[in-house]
Coordinates of C-alpha atoms and ligand atoms in Angstrom, one line a residue:
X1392 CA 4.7 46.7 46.9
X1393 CA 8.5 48.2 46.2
X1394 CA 9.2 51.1 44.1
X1395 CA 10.0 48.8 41.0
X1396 CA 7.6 45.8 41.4
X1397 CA 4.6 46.0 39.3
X1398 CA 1.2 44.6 39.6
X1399 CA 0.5 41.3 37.6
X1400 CA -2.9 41.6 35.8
X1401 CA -4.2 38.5 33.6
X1402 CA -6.9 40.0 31.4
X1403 CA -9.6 37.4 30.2
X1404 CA -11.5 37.9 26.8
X1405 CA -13.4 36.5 24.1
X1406 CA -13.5 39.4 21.3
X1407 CA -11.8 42.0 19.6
X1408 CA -9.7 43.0 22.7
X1409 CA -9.8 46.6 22.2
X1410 CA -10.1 47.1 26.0
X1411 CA -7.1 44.7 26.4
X1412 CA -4.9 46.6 24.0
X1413 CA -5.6 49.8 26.2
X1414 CA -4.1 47.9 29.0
X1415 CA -1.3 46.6 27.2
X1416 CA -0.7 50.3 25.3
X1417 CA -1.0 51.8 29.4
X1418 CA 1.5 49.3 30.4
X1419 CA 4.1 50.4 28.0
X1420 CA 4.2 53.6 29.4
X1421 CA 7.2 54.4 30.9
X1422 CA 6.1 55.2 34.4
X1423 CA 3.2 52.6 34.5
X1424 CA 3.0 50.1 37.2
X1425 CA 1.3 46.9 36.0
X1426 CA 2.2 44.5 33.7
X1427 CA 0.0 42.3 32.0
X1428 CA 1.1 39.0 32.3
X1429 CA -0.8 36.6 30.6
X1430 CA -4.4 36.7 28.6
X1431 CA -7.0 33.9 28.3
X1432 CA -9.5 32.7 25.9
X1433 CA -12.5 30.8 25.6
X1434 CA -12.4 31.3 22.1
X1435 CA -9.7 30.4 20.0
X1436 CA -10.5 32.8 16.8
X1437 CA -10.6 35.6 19.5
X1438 CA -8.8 38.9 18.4
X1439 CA -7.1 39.7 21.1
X1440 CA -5.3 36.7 21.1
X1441 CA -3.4 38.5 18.7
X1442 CA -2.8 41.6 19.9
X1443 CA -1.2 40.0 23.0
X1444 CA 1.3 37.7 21.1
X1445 CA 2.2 40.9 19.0
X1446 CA 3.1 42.4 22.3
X1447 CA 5.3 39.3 23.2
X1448 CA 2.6 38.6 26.4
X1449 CA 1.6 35.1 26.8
X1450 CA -1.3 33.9 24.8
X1451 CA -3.5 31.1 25.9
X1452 CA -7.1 29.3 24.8
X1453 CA -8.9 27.4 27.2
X1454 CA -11.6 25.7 25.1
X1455 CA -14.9 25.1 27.4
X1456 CA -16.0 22.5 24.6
X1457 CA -13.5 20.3 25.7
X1458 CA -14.9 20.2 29.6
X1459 CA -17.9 17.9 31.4
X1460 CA -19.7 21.4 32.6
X1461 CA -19.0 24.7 33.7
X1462 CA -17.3 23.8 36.9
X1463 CA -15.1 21.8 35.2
X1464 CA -13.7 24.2 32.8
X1465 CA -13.7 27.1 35.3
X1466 CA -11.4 25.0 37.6
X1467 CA -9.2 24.3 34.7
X1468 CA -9.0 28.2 34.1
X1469 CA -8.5 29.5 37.0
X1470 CA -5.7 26.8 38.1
X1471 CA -3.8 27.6 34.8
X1472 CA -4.6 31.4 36.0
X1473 CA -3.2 31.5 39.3
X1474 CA -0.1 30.0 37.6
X1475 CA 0.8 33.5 36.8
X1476 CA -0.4 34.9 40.6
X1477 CA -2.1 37.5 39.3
X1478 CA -3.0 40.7 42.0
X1479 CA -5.7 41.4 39.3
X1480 CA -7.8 39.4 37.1
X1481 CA -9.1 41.7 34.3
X1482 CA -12.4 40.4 32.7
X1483 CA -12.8 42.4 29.2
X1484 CA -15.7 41.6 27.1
X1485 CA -14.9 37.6 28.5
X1486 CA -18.5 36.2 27.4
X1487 CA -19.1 33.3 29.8
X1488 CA -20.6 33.5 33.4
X1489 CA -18.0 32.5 35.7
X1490 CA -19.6 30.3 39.3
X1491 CA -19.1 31.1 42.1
X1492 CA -16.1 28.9 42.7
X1493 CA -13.9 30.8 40.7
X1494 CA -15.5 34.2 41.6
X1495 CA -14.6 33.0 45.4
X1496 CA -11.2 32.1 44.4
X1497 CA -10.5 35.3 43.3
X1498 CA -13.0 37.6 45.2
X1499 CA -10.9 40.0 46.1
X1500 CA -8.7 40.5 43.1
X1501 CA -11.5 40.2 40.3
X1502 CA -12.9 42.9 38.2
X1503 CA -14.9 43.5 35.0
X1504 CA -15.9 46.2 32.6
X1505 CA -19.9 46.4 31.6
X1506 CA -21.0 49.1 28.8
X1507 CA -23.6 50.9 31.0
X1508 CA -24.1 53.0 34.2
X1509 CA -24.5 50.7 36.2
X1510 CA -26.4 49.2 38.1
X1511 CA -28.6 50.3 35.1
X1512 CA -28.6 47.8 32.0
X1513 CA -27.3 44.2 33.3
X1514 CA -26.8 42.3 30.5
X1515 CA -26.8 42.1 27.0
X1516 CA -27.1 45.1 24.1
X1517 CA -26.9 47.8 26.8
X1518 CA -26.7 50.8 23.9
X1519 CA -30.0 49.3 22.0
X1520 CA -31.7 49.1 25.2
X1521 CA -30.6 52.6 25.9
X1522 CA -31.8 54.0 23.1
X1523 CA -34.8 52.2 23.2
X1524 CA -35.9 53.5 27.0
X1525 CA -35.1 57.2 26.0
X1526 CA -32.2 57.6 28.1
X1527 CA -30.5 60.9 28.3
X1528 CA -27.0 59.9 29.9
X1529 CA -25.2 56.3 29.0
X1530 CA -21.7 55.2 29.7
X1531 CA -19.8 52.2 31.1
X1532 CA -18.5 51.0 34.6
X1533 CA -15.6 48.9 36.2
X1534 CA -17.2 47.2 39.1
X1535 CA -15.6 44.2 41.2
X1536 CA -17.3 40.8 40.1
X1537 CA -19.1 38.5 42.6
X1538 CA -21.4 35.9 41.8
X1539 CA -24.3 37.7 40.3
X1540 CA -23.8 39.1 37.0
X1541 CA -22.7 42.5 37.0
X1542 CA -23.5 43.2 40.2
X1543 CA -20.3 43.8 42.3
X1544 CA -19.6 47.6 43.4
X1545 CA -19.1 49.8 41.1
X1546 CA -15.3 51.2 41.0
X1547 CA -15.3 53.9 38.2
X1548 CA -17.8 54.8 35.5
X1549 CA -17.4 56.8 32.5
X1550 CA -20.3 59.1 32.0
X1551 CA -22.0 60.6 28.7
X1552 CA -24.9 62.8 27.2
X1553 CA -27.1 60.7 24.6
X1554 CA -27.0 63.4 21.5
X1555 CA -30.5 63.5 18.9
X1556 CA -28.6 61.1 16.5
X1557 CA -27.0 58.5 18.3
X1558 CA -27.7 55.0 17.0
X1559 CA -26.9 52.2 18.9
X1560 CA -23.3 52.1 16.2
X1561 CA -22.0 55.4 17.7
X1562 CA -23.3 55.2 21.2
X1563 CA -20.7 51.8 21.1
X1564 CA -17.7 53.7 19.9
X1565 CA -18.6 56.5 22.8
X1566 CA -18.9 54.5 25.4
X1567 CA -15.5 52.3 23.6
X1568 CA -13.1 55.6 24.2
X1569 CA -15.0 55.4 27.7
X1570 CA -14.0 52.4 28.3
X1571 CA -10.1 53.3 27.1
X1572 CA -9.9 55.7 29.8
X1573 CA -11.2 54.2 32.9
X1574 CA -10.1 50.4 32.6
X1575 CA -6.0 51.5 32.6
X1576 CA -6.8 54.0 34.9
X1577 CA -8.6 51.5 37.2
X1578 CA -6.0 49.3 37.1
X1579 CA -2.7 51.8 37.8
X1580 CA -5.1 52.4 40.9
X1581 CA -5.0 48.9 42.1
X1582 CA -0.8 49.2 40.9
X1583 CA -0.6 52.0 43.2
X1584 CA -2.4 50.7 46.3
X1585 CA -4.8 53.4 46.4
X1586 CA -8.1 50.9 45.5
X1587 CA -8.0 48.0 47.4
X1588 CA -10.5 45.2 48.4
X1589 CA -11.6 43.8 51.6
X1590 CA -14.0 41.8 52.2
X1591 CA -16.4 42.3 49.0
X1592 CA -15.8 46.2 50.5
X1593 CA -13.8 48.6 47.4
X1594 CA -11.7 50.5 49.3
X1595 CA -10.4 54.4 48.1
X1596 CA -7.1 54.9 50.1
X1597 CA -8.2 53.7 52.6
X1598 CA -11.9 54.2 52.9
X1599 CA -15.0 52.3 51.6
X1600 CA -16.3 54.2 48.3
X1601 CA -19.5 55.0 48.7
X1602 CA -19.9 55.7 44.9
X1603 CA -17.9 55.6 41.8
X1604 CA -15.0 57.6 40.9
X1605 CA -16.8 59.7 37.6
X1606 CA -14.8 60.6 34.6
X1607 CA -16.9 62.6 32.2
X1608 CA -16.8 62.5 28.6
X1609 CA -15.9 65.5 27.0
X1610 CA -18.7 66.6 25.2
Ligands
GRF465 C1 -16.8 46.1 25.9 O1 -17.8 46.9 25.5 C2 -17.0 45.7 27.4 O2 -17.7 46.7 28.1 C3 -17.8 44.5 27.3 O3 -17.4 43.8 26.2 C4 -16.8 44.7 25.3 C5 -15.5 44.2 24.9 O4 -14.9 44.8 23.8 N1 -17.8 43.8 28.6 P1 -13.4 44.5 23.4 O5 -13.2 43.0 23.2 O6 -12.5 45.0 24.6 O7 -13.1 45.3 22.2

């Protein structure tokens, strides 16, 4: 990649968008090196939807009602996609369980972000579950996708303390300004070459990560 070409994310979502608008807010920055090109929804009353148009970034709703099945729709979505040629596909909070096909098509270039240290807590209502197992630690992670649901290596993870009086509200918000940090920062890594994928392998420059790059929350 040249000095002045930036990486071309597409971010995927279904929600609020609050991780997306850390993207876009990172990619504003003067000396940042991604762009994000284009975002896509299942869900037409998604949030974020907004926040990309207000940032003048294309907008689109792919509506999986209006498919046969799943394969049908994710063929759709991942041909109107790689229309952009993305070097990363951001999934953030995009509710749907993307086959196979289209985690093949973009094995090497796909990444998600799951509120919990994983591999702990797959799934759904990580924080309740948290709470509920007595945890002591929490925190969220950016792990390449493949196939099986958040499963793929983890890349970075934001790391915090459970206090006495966390409820399943504030653990969210926590592991939300998690989340802020280590999604952009992910991402300027892929911009700068330094994380790269080969065959289902996360590479740090250079070398297969044997674990996460930590951040820790401040406490
Ligand atoms: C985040 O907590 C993310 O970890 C999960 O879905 C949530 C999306 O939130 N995958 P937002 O739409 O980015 O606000």
């Amino acid at each position: 990649m040249s000095e002045r070409e930036l990486l071309k994310v597409v971010v995927l979502i279904s929600g609020n968008g609050t991780n997306l608008q850390a993207l876009i807010d990172s990619a504003a920055s003067s000396d940042a090196r991604f762009e994000v090109a284009a975002v896509f929804s299942n869900r037409a009353d998604a949030r974020g939807l907004d926040r990309a148009r207000r940032a003048g970034i294309a907008a689109h709703v792919i509506d999986p009602r209006e498919f046969d099945d799943r394969e049908r729709f994710d063929a759709a979505l991942a041909d109107a996609v790689d229309e952009y040629e993305p070097g990363l596909v951001v999934l953030a909070g995009f509710m749907r369980i993307l086959s196979p096909a289209f985690v093949n098509r973009f094995a090497d270039r796909l990444v998600n972000i799951h509120p919990s240290l994983l591999p702990k807590f797959k799934g759904l209502h990580t924080h309740r579950r948290v709470l509920a197992e007595g945890e002591t630690e929490h925190g969220a992670t950016v792990h390449l996708v493949t196939a099986e649901l958040d499963d793929g290596q983890p890349i970075m993870q934001y790391r915090l303390d459970i206090r006495a009086d966390d409820t399943e509200d504030s653990l969210e918000a926590r592991v939300h300004e998690g989340e802020y940090l280590i999604y952009p920062r992910t991402v300027a890594m892929f911009a700068e070459g330094r994380v790269t994928i080969d065959a289902g392998h996360v590479l740090l420059d250079g070398e297969i990560m044997s674990e996460p790059v930590r951040i820790e929350a401040a406490s």
